[in-house]
């Protein structure tokens, strides 16, 4: 297989931007009208979630060994869209037709052969993982909303009860969809450690024009139903080799998975000191201070430091969370979560200050992928 030819041809096709998913979906839906129902009702503002990933993954098939766990997770996770093995040939066919259309005379029989092989290889890993998962877990869980609190104009804390036992670890997230916005799935982090009563907390910030976050913040009510995919992500979970005290830096709703870690340490140990620096633009955005204050009062090993960056009248600590955190860094592992911008800036500062990269654990909320790579 000429893997360089795969990469080069995808690079060429990707240059056509939004035209590519537009063409792909036209072919897919024209030839397979039954799959239209799997996708969101409105695809007018469609962020390209599938096609970009498809080209990227398949054209990098020479590195497939390294991404097998990611592909397996993707395959298992695709069960939430009601994808079965029978759908893979249709998507492969639409991908090939799209490549042929955009490559014109560069689309040779040899290239077609290589793309077919590469797609089949990737599809096989996904299908096998999906079949294995089908033996042990449902494609999604249902969760009834039992509480929705608007803590600020754009942040809500939602509590929901899952219909049956749901395995997850603190620090993980799951893809979630809401009955009022069918077939739209986005990732949200659990803000708690697993509980006996199967409830989960989510911290949701509304983004401008956001399809799901705005519905959850503005419209979610008790009794509404969420669908919850399997828990994903290892970046913020507490691995056994992460010993000793911890320093945590949260930006906005990036607090959610870090709060879950604090709960885990409270329930399970091992005992260690945790400094949790909670960053926000203004004091109004410090949406969970009451709950954090209670936790800190109960656990002398927990130190919560709210920090506000853009509010000259704030009486507490002002500045960027990372700068305040660095003042207290004594060699601990550091956990960072927030927007992509916040995480990148924070990581840069930590590295500059000499924190070893293997001691920095981070995840960000703007990535489309939401899982391990
Ligand atoms: C692993 C992971 C965990 C996450 N956990 C949480 C969480 O606990 N709480 C939470 O509130 N969000 C979390 N997110 C972000 C969340 O998945 C959604 O991206 C976010 O809620 C926006 O979705 P939407 O459907 O409302 O917006 P969309 O309709 O997808 O997007 C609308 C517009 O907003 C832009 N946009 C999308 N997301 C963001 C963002 N986060 N910041 C700024 N602009 C954005 C898009 O580029 C687009 O232009 C997480 C994301 C990942 C990958
Ligand atoms: C090699 C095969 C495939 C790869 C690499 C792939 C990859 C992806 C990725 C990375 C996403 C975005 C992740 C997410 O939103 O959770 C996605 C979304 C999706 N995929 Fe796939 N996929 C493949 C095959 C399929 C097949 C066979 C179907 C069935 C028709 C399918 C249907 C979907 C749907 C419905 C979405 C959501 C799209 C949206 O929200 O706009 N995928 N895919």
Short mmCIF file of C-alpha atoms and ligand atoms in Angstrom, two decimals:
data_model
loop_
_atom_site.label_atom_id
_atom_site.label_comp_id
_atom_site.label_asym_id
_atom_site.label_seq_id
_atom_site.Cartn_x
_atom_site.Cartn_y
_atom_site.Cartn_z
CA UNK A 1 0.00 0.00 0.00
CA UNK A 2 1.40 3.42 -0.98
CA UNK A 3 0.66 5.28 2.26
CA UNK A 4 2.33 8.48 1.09
CA UNK A 5 -0.12 8.57 -1.85
CA UNK A 6 -3.02 8.26 0.61
CA UNK A 7 -1.75 11.20 2.66
CA UNK A 8 -0.98 13.36 -0.38
CA UNK A 9 -4.36 12.72 -1.97
CA UNK A 10 -6.25 13.49 1.26
CA UNK A 11 -4.24 16.67 1.65
CA UNK A 12 -5.33 17.74 -1.84
CA UNK A 13 -8.98 16.92 -1.24
CA UNK A 14 -9.07 18.65 2.16
CA UNK A 15 -8.08 21.90 0.42
CA UNK A 16 -11.64 22.13 -0.90
CA UNK A 17 -12.87 22.81 2.66
CA UNK A 18 -16.61 22.70 3.34
CA UNK A 19 -17.30 21.47 -0.19
CA UNK A 20 -15.95 18.07 0.85
CA UNK A 21 -18.47 17.16 3.59
CA UNK A 22 -21.23 18.70 1.47
CA UNK A 23 -20.43 16.35 -1.40
CA UNK A 24 -19.86 13.37 0.89
CA UNK A 25 -23.24 13.73 2.61
CA UNK A 26 -25.07 14.27 -0.70
CA UNK A 27 -23.69 10.99 -2.02
CA UNK A 28 -24.26 9.16 1.25
CA UNK A 29 -27.88 10.23 1.65
CA UNK A 30 -28.75 9.86 -2.02
CA UNK A 31 -27.48 6.30 -2.16
CA UNK A 32 -28.59 5.33 1.36
CA UNK A 33 -31.61 7.41 2.38
CA UNK A 34 -32.08 5.24 5.48
CA UNK A 35 -28.91 6.58 7.17
CA UNK A 36 -30.16 10.19 7.04
CA UNK A 37 -32.01 9.61 10.31
CA UNK A 38 -28.76 8.97 12.17
CA UNK A 39 -27.56 12.52 11.65
CA UNK A 40 -28.79 15.74 13.30
CA UNK A 41 -32.01 17.16 11.85
CA UNK A 42 -30.35 20.37 10.74
CA UNK A 43 -27.04 19.94 9.01
CA UNK A 44 -26.97 23.50 7.74
CA UNK A 45 -24.52 24.61 10.44
CA UNK A 46 -22.89 21.22 10.51
CA UNK A 47 -19.44 21.23 11.99
CA UNK A 48 -17.67 18.54 10.08
CA UNK A 49 -17.52 15.81 12.72
CA UNK A 50 -17.29 12.74 10.52
CA UNK A 51 -15.70 13.51 7.15
CA UNK A 52 -12.54 15.28 8.35
CA UNK A 53 -11.88 12.51 10.84
CA UNK A 54 -12.58 9.85 8.25
CA UNK A 55 -10.03 11.20 5.76
CA UNK A 56 -7.50 11.87 8.49
CA UNK A 57 -7.77 8.46 10.11
CA UNK A 58 -7.87 6.42 6.91
CA UNK A 59 -5.04 8.29 5.18
CA UNK A 60 -2.81 7.71 8.23
CA UNK A 61 -3.34 3.98 8.13
CA UNK A 62 0.44 3.40 8.32
CA UNK A 63 0.21 4.50 11.97
CA UNK A 64 -2.86 2.42 12.68
CA UNK A 65 -1.11 0.39 15.41
CA UNK A 66 -0.74 3.51 17.52
CA UNK A 67 -4.40 4.47 17.23
CA UNK A 68 -6.03 1.07 17.69
CA UNK A 69 -7.31 1.91 21.21
CA UNK A 70 -8.77 5.17 19.85
CA UNK A 71 -10.43 3.35 16.93
CA UNK A 72 -11.82 0.71 19.26
CA UNK A 73 -13.30 3.38 21.47
CA UNK A 74 -14.68 5.16 18.40
CA UNK A 75 -16.25 1.91 17.20
CA UNK A 76 -17.83 1.20 20.60
CA UNK A 77 -19.00 4.81 20.84
CA UNK A 78 -20.58 4.75 17.35
CA UNK A 79 -23.23 2.42 18.73
CA UNK A 80 -24.86 5.54 20.18
CA UNK A 81 -25.60 6.70 16.59
CA UNK A 82 -27.22 3.28 15.96
CA UNK A 83 -24.39 2.42 13.55
CA UNK A 84 -24.08 -1.29 12.76
CA UNK A 85 -21.53 -3.25 10.72
CA UNK A 86 -23.91 -3.07 7.75
CA UNK A 87 -23.48 0.72 7.52
CA UNK A 88 -19.71 0.71 7.01
CA UNK A 89 -19.74 -0.17 3.28
CA UNK A 90 -22.08 2.77 2.59
CA UNK A 91 -19.75 5.24 4.29
CA UNK A 92 -16.74 3.70 2.51
CA UNK A 93 -18.52 4.06 -0.83
CA UNK A 94 -19.38 7.72 -0.17
CA UNK A 95 -15.78 8.38 0.87
CA UNK A 96 -14.43 6.85 -2.33
CA UNK A 97 -16.94 8.74 -4.50
CA UNK A 98 -15.91 11.98 -2.75
CA UNK A 99 -12.22 11.33 -3.35
CA UNK A 100 -12.88 10.51 -6.99
CA UNK A 101 -14.89 13.69 -7.46
CA UNK A 102 -12.27 16.01 -5.95
CA UNK A 103 -9.19 14.26 -7.36
CA UNK A 104 -10.44 14.06 -10.96
CA UNK A 105 -7.81 12.48 -13.16
CA UNK A 106 -5.47 11.92 -10.21
CA UNK A 107 -7.88 9.21 -9.02
CA UNK A 108 -6.19 6.09 -10.40
CA UNK A 109 -7.18 2.42 -9.97
CA UNK A 110 -4.08 1.92 -7.77
CA UNK A 111 -5.12 4.79 -5.48
CA UNK A 112 -8.70 3.51 -5.35
CA UNK A 113 -7.38 0.10 -4.34
CA UNK A 114 -5.22 1.54 -1.54
CA UNK A 115 -8.03 3.72 -0.14
CA UNK A 116 -10.39 0.73 -0.16
CA UNK A 117 -7.88 -1.40 1.72
CA UNK A 118 -7.09 1.33 4.23
CA UNK A 119 -10.78 2.05 4.89
CA UNK A 120 -11.55 -1.64 5.36
CA UNK A 121 -8.74 -1.99 7.85
CA UNK A 122 -9.95 0.94 9.97
CA UNK A 123 -13.58 -0.15 9.66
CA UNK A 124 -12.68 -3.67 10.75
CA UNK A 125 -11.10 -2.46 14.00
CA UNK A 126 -14.17 -0.31 14.75
CA UNK A 127 -16.69 -3.03 13.89
CA UNK A 128 -14.91 -5.68 15.97
CA UNK A 129 -14.76 -3.39 19.01
CA UNK A 130 -18.43 -2.52 18.56
CA UNK A 131 -19.42 -6.20 18.37
CA UNK A 132 -17.43 -6.97 21.53
CA UNK A 133 -19.00 -4.04 23.40
CA UNK A 134 -22.50 -5.14 22.35
CA UNK A 135 -22.03 -8.27 24.48
CA UNK A 136 -21.51 -6.34 27.71
CA UNK A 137 -23.01 -2.87 27.56
CA UNK A 138 -25.89 -0.93 25.99
CA UNK A 139 -25.22 1.60 23.19
CA UNK A 140 -26.24 4.36 25.62
CA UNK A 141 -27.77 4.78 29.04
CA UNK A 142 -30.77 6.97 29.80
CA UNK A 143 -30.70 9.51 32.60
CA UNK A 144 -33.62 11.49 33.96
CA UNK A 145 -32.86 15.03 34.98
CA UNK A 146 -33.69 15.42 38.68
CA UNK A 147 -32.26 18.91 39.17
CA UNK A 148 -31.20 21.89 37.06
CA UNK A 149 -29.75 24.98 38.72
CA UNK A 150 -28.77 28.06 36.75
CA UNK A 151 -25.75 29.24 38.69
CA UNK A 152 -24.87 32.15 36.35
CA UNK A 153 -26.41 33.56 33.18
CA UNK A 154 -24.58 30.94 31.14
CA UNK A 155 -23.69 28.09 33.49
CA UNK A 156 -26.02 25.40 34.78
CA UNK A 157 -25.41 22.49 37.12
CA UNK A 158 -27.51 19.51 36.13
CA UNK A 159 -28.11 16.39 38.21
CA UNK A 160 -29.47 13.30 36.47
CA UNK A 161 -30.19 9.74 37.55
CA UNK A 162 -29.07 6.94 35.24
CA UNK A 163 -31.49 4.12 34.55
CA UNK A 164 -29.05 1.42 35.58
CA UNK A 165 -25.53 0.91 36.74
CA UNK A 166 -23.07 3.01 34.82
CA UNK A 167 -19.33 2.43 35.11
CA UNK A 168 -17.06 5.47 35.05
CA UNK A 169 -13.99 6.84 36.75
CA UNK A 170 -13.53 10.35 38.13
CA UNK A 171 -11.88 12.51 35.46
CA UNK A 172 -13.82 10.88 32.62
CA UNK A 173 -16.40 12.38 30.27
CA UNK A 174 -19.20 11.00 28.13
CA UNK A 175 -20.97 11.95 25.00
CA UNK A 176 -24.44 13.15 25.88
CA UNK A 177 -27.58 13.94 23.93
CA UNK A 178 -30.80 15.55 25.10
CA UNK A 179 -34.35 14.61 24.10
CA UNK A 180 -35.11 18.23 23.12
CA UNK A 181 -32.19 18.19 20.64
CA UNK A 182 -32.30 14.69 19.20
CA UNK A 183 -29.22 13.18 17.56
CA UNK A 184 -26.88 15.95 18.68
CA UNK A 185 -24.12 14.50 20.82
CA UNK A 186 -21.49 16.46 22.76
CA UNK A 187 -19.00 15.56 25.47
CA UNK A 188 -19.50 16.60 29.11
CA UNK A 189 -17.39 15.65 32.12
CA UNK A 190 -18.77 14.08 35.25
CA UNK A 191 -18.43 16.45 38.17
CA UNK A 192 -18.67 13.73 40.80
CA UNK A 193 -17.22 10.37 41.76
CA UNK A 194 -19.61 7.41 41.23
CA UNK A 195 -22.46 7.32 43.77
CA UNK A 196 -24.67 4.56 45.14
CA UNK A 197 -27.82 6.21 43.78
CA UNK A 198 -26.48 6.32 40.20
CA UNK A 199 -26.76 10.09 39.94
CA UNK A 200 -24.31 12.24 38.02
CA UNK A 201 -23.64 15.98 38.04
CA UNK A 202 -22.77 17.97 34.93
CA UNK A 203 -21.48 21.54 34.77
CA UNK A 204 -22.59 23.04 31.47
CA UNK A 205 -21.53 26.38 30.06
CA UNK A 206 -23.59 27.78 27.21
CA UNK A 207 -21.46 28.71 24.18
CA UNK A 208 -22.71 31.35 21.74
CA UNK A 209 -24.94 29.73 19.17
CA UNK A 210 -24.22 26.33 20.69
CA UNK A 211 -26.74 23.68 19.70
CA UNK A 212 -26.69 21.54 22.83
CA UNK A 213 -25.19 23.66 25.61
CA UNK A 214 -27.82 26.40 25.11
CA UNK A 215 -30.66 23.86 25.26
CA UNK A 216 -29.24 22.37 28.48
CA UNK A 217 -28.63 25.72 30.17
CA UNK A 218 -31.80 27.48 29.02
CA UNK A 219 -34.28 24.68 28.57
CA UNK A 220 -33.47 21.56 30.59
CA UNK A 221 -36.13 20.71 33.19
CA UNK A 222 -36.69 18.01 35.80
CA UNK A 223 -38.10 14.90 34.16
CA UNK A 224 -36.37 15.51 30.82
CA UNK A 225 -34.28 12.65 29.53
CA UNK A 226 -30.61 12.56 28.55
CA UNK A 227 -28.84 9.81 26.68
CA UNK A 228 -25.36 9.09 27.99
CA UNK A 229 -22.73 7.22 25.96
CA UNK A 230 -20.02 5.10 27.56
CA UNK A 231 -17.49 6.95 29.71
CA UNK A 232 -14.30 7.92 27.87
CA UNK A 233 -10.91 9.49 28.52
CA UNK A 234 -7.87 8.61 30.61
CA UNK A 235 -6.05 11.92 30.62
CA UNK A 236 -7.50 13.23 33.86
CA UNK A 237 -8.03 9.97 35.70
CA UNK A 238 -5.81 9.24 38.70
CA UNK A 239 -3.30 6.62 37.58
CA UNK A 240 -1.52 4.57 40.29
CA UNK A 241 1.84 6.14 39.39
CA UNK A 242 0.51 9.59 40.25
CA UNK A 243 1.63 9.64 43.86
CA UNK A 244 1.72 12.38 46.46
CA UNK A 245 0.16 15.80 46.68
CA UNK A 246 -1.71 17.34 43.75
CA UNK A 247 -2.09 20.80 42.30
CA UNK A 248 -5.25 21.36 40.24
CA UNK A 249 -6.01 24.30 37.95
CA UNK A 250 -9.59 24.72 36.71
CA UNK A 251 -10.83 27.19 34.12
CA UNK A 252 -14.62 27.71 34.12
CA UNK A 253 -16.54 24.43 33.87
CA UNK A 254 -13.16 22.69 33.58
CA UNK A 255 -13.74 22.42 37.32
CA UNK A 256 -16.11 19.48 36.74
CA UNK A 257 -13.63 16.58 36.31
CA UNK A 258 -11.26 18.05 38.93
CA UNK A 259 -14.07 18.18 41.49
CA UNK A 260 -14.76 14.52 40.68
CA UNK A 261 -11.09 13.73 41.46
CA UNK A 262 -11.32 15.55 44.79
CA UNK A 263 -14.40 13.45 45.66
CA UNK A 264 -12.54 10.29 44.71
CA UNK A 265 -9.63 11.20 47.00
CA UNK A 266 -12.11 11.95 49.80
CA UNK A 267 -13.83 8.55 49.41
CA UNK A 268 -10.94 6.29 48.52
CA UNK A 269 -7.69 8.02 49.37
CA UNK A 270 -4.77 7.69 49.47
CA UNK A 271 -4.61 10.73 51.68
CA UNK A 272 -2.75 13.59 50.06
CA UNK A 273 -2.88 17.32 50.06
CA UNK A 274 -4.81 18.91 47.18
CA UNK A 275 -4.54 22.56 46.16
CA UNK A 276 -7.40 23.43 43.79
CA UNK A 277 -7.04 26.78 42.03
CA UNK A 278 -10.34 27.80 40.43
CA UNK A 279 -9.95 30.42 37.74
CA UNK A 280 -12.74 32.62 36.35
CA UNK A 281 -12.98 35.86 34.41
CA UNK A 282 -15.24 37.61 36.91
CA UNK A 283 -16.44 36.78 40.41
CA UNK A 284 -19.90 35.99 38.99
CA UNK A 285 -18.35 33.10 37.05
CA UNK A 286 -17.22 31.39 40.27
CA UNK A 287 -20.34 29.26 40.07
CA UNK A 288 -19.55 26.44 42.52
CA UNK A 289 -17.79 28.16 45.42
CA UNK A 290 -20.42 27.24 48.00
CA UNK A 291 -20.05 23.49 47.35
CA UNK A 292 -16.25 23.78 47.18
CA UNK A 293 -16.22 25.75 50.43
CA UNK A 294 -18.15 22.94 52.14
CA UNK A 295 -15.73 20.33 50.82
CA UNK A 296 -12.75 22.34 52.02
CA UNK A 297 -14.35 22.74 55.46
CA UNK A 298 -14.86 18.96 55.70
CA UNK A 299 -11.42 18.02 54.42
CA UNK A 300 -8.44 19.81 55.96
CA UNK A 301 -6.20 18.39 53.19
CA UNK A 302 -8.12 20.38 50.55
CA UNK A 303 -7.23 24.00 49.83
CA UNK A 304 -9.51 25.87 47.40
CA UNK A 305 -8.21 29.13 45.92
CA UNK A 306 -10.58 31.17 43.74
CA UNK A 307 -8.79 33.49 41.32
CA UNK A 308 -10.40 36.13 39.10
CA UNK A 309 -8.68 37.51 36.01
CA UNK A 310 -10.89 40.26 34.58
CA UNK A 311 -12.60 42.06 37.47
CA UNK A 312 -10.75 45.04 38.95
CA UNK A 313 -13.26 45.25 41.81
CA UNK A 314 -12.82 41.66 42.98
CA UNK A 315 -11.64 41.62 46.58
CA UNK A 316 -9.98 38.21 46.49
CA UNK A 317 -6.95 37.01 44.54
CA UNK A 318 -6.72 38.54 41.08
CA UNK A 319 -4.76 37.30 38.07
CA UNK A 320 -4.49 34.11 36.08
CA UNK A 321 -5.03 30.84 37.88
CA UNK A 322 -1.77 29.40 36.60
CA UNK A 323 0.32 32.23 38.10
CA UNK A 324 -1.28 31.76 41.49
CA UNK A 325 -0.90 27.99 41.20
CA UNK A 326 2.80 28.28 40.35
CA UNK A 327 3.43 30.19 43.55
CA UNK A 328 2.38 27.04 45.40
CA UNK A 329 4.04 24.42 43.19
CA UNK A 330 6.32 22.18 45.23
CA UNK A 331 6.95 19.40 42.73
CA UNK A 332 3.39 18.00 42.72
CA UNK A 333 1.66 16.52 39.68
CA UNK A 334 -0.53 19.20 38.09
CA UNK A 335 -4.03 18.61 36.66
CA UNK A 336 -5.39 21.23 34.26
CA UNK A 337 -8.84 21.50 32.67
CA UNK A 338 -10.71 24.27 30.86
CA UNK A 339 -11.13 25.76 27.41
CA UNK A 340 -8.55 24.97 24.74
CA UNK A 341 -7.17 28.51 25.03
CA UNK A 342 -6.87 28.32 28.83
CA UNK A 343 -5.27 24.88 28.76
CA UNK A 344 -2.72 25.84 26.13
CA UNK A 345 -1.74 29.06 27.90
CA UNK A 346 -1.54 27.28 31.26
CA UNK A 347 0.58 24.43 29.93
CA UNK A 348 2.97 26.91 28.31
CA UNK A 349 3.42 28.74 31.62
CA UNK A 350 3.88 25.51 33.59
CA UNK A 351 6.53 24.22 31.19
CA UNK A 352 8.34 27.58 31.21
CA UNK A 353 8.37 27.49 35.00
CA UNK A 354 10.07 24.09 34.93
CA UNK A 355 7.18 21.72 35.64
CA UNK A 356 8.17 18.47 33.88
CA UNK A 357 5.76 17.66 31.04
CA UNK A 358 5.15 14.14 32.39
CA UNK A 359 3.77 15.73 35.56
CA UNK A 360 1.20 17.82 33.68
CA UNK A 361 -2.16 16.11 33.07
CA UNK A 362 -4.63 18.02 30.95
CA UNK A 363 -7.78 17.91 28.90
CA UNK A 364 -9.55 20.67 27.09
CA UNK A 365 -13.19 21.36 26.32
CA UNK A 366 -13.10 22.72 22.80
CA UNK A 367 -11.58 19.78 21.01
CA UNK A 368 -14.02 17.94 18.76
CA UNK A 369 -12.46 14.63 19.48
CA UNK A 370 -13.02 14.30 23.17
CA UNK A 371 -11.11 11.13 23.55
CA UNK A 372 -7.67 9.65 23.62
CA UNK A 373 -5.49 9.95 20.60
C1 LIG B 1 -13.68 15.76 26.65
C2 LIG B 1 -14.59 16.96 26.69
C3 LIG B 1 -15.27 17.26 27.86
C4 LIG B 1 -16.12 18.37 27.91
N1 LIG B 1 -16.74 18.67 29.10
C5 LIG B 1 -17.52 19.77 29.18
C6 LIG B 1 -18.14 20.13 30.42
O1 LIG B 1 -18.02 19.45 31.44
N2 LIG B 1 -18.90 21.26 30.44
C7 LIG B 1 -19.07 22.04 29.33
O2 LIG B 1 -19.78 23.05 29.43
N3 LIG B 1 -18.52 21.72 28.15
C8 LIG B 1 -17.74 20.60 28.05
N4 LIG B 1 -17.18 20.27 26.84
C9 LIG B 1 -17.51 21.07 25.63
C10 LIG B 1 -18.82 20.50 25.03
O3 LIG B 1 -18.59 19.19 24.54
C11 LIG B 1 -19.40 21.29 23.85
O4 LIG B 1 -18.38 21.51 22.89
C12 LIG B 1 -19.98 22.63 24.26
O5 LIG B 1 -21.00 22.44 25.23
C13 LIG B 1 -20.58 23.35 23.02
O6 LIG B 1 -21.51 22.48 22.40
P1 LIG B 1 -22.76 23.11 21.61
O7 LIG B 1 -23.49 21.99 20.96
O8 LIG B 1 -23.55 23.98 22.51
O9 LIG B 1 -22.03 24.02 20.55
P2 LIG B 1 -21.83 23.72 18.98
O10 LIG B 1 -23.16 23.81 18.31
O11 LIG B 1 -21.05 22.46 18.85
O12 LIG B 1 -20.88 24.92 18.59
C14 LIG B 1 -21.32 26.24 18.34
C15 LIG B 1 -20.13 27.16 18.12
O13 LIG B 1 -19.37 27.30 19.32
C16 LIG B 1 -18.00 26.91 19.15
N5 LIG B 1 -17.66 26.15 20.36
C17 LIG B 1 -17.96 24.86 20.63
N6 LIG B 1 -17.56 24.51 21.86
C18 LIG B 1 -17.00 25.61 22.39
C19 LIG B 1 -16.41 25.90 23.66
N7 LIG B 1 -16.33 24.98 24.63
N8 LIG B 1 -15.93 27.17 23.85
C20 LIG B 1 -16.03 28.10 22.89
N9 LIG B 1 -16.58 27.89 21.69
C21 LIG B 1 -17.05 26.67 21.43
C22 LIG B 1 -18.01 26.02 17.93
O14 LIG B 1 -16.77 26.05 17.25
C23 LIG B 1 -19.14 26.62 17.10
O15 LIG B 1 -18.70 27.71 16.36
C24 LIG B 1 -16.32 19.17 26.77
C25 LIG B 1 -15.67 18.83 25.57
C26 LIG B 1 -14.82 17.76 25.52
C27 LIG B 1 -14.12 17.45 24.23
C1 LIG B 2 -13.81 4.26 9.35
C2 LIG B 2 -15.02 4.56 9.69
C3 LIG B 2 -15.43 5.76 10.53
C4 LIG B 2 -14.69 6.71 11.18
C5 LIG B 2 -13.16 6.82 11.27
C6 LIG B 2 -15.62 7.62 11.83
C7 LIG B 2 -15.26 8.71 12.61
C8 LIG B 2 -16.14 9.58 13.20
C9 LIG B 2 -15.77 10.64 14.11
C10 LIG B 2 -14.37 10.93 14.63
C11 LIG B 2 -16.91 11.29 14.44
C12 LIG B 2 -17.04 12.48 15.41
C13 LIG B 2 -17.17 11.92 16.80
C14 LIG B 2 -18.43 12.16 17.52
O1 LIG B 2 -19.19 13.08 17.17
O2 LIG B 2 -18.68 11.43 18.51
C15 LIG B 2 -18.01 10.65 13.78
C16 LIG B 2 -19.31 11.04 13.88
C17 LIG B 2 -20.36 10.36 13.30
N1 LIG B 2 -20.29 9.19 12.57
FE1 LIG B 2 -18.61 8.17 12.11
N2 LIG B 2 -16.90 7.22 11.53
C18 LIG B 2 -16.84 6.10 10.75
C19 LIG B 2 -17.90 5.38 10.25
C20 LIG B 2 -19.22 5.71 10.40
C21 LIG B 2 -20.34 4.96 9.85
C22 LIG B 2 -20.25 3.66 9.06
C23 LIG B 2 -21.48 5.63 10.19
C24 LIG B 2 -22.90 5.25 9.81
C25 LIG B 2 -23.57 5.83 8.88
C26 LIG B 2 -21.07 6.81 10.95
C27 LIG B 2 -21.94 7.74 11.47
C28 LIG B 2 -21.57 8.84 12.22
C29 LIG B 2 -22.52 9.82 12.75
C30 LIG B 2 -24.04 9.78 12.62
C31 LIG B 2 -21.75 10.79 13.40
C32 LIG B 2 -22.27 12.08 14.09
C33 LIG B 2 -22.21 13.19 13.08
C34 LIG B 2 -22.71 14.52 13.61
O3 LIG B 2 -23.00 14.67 14.79
O4 LIG B 2 -22.76 15.43 12.79
N3 LIG B 2 -19.71 6.82 11.06
N4 LIG B 2 -17.50 9.60 13.04
#
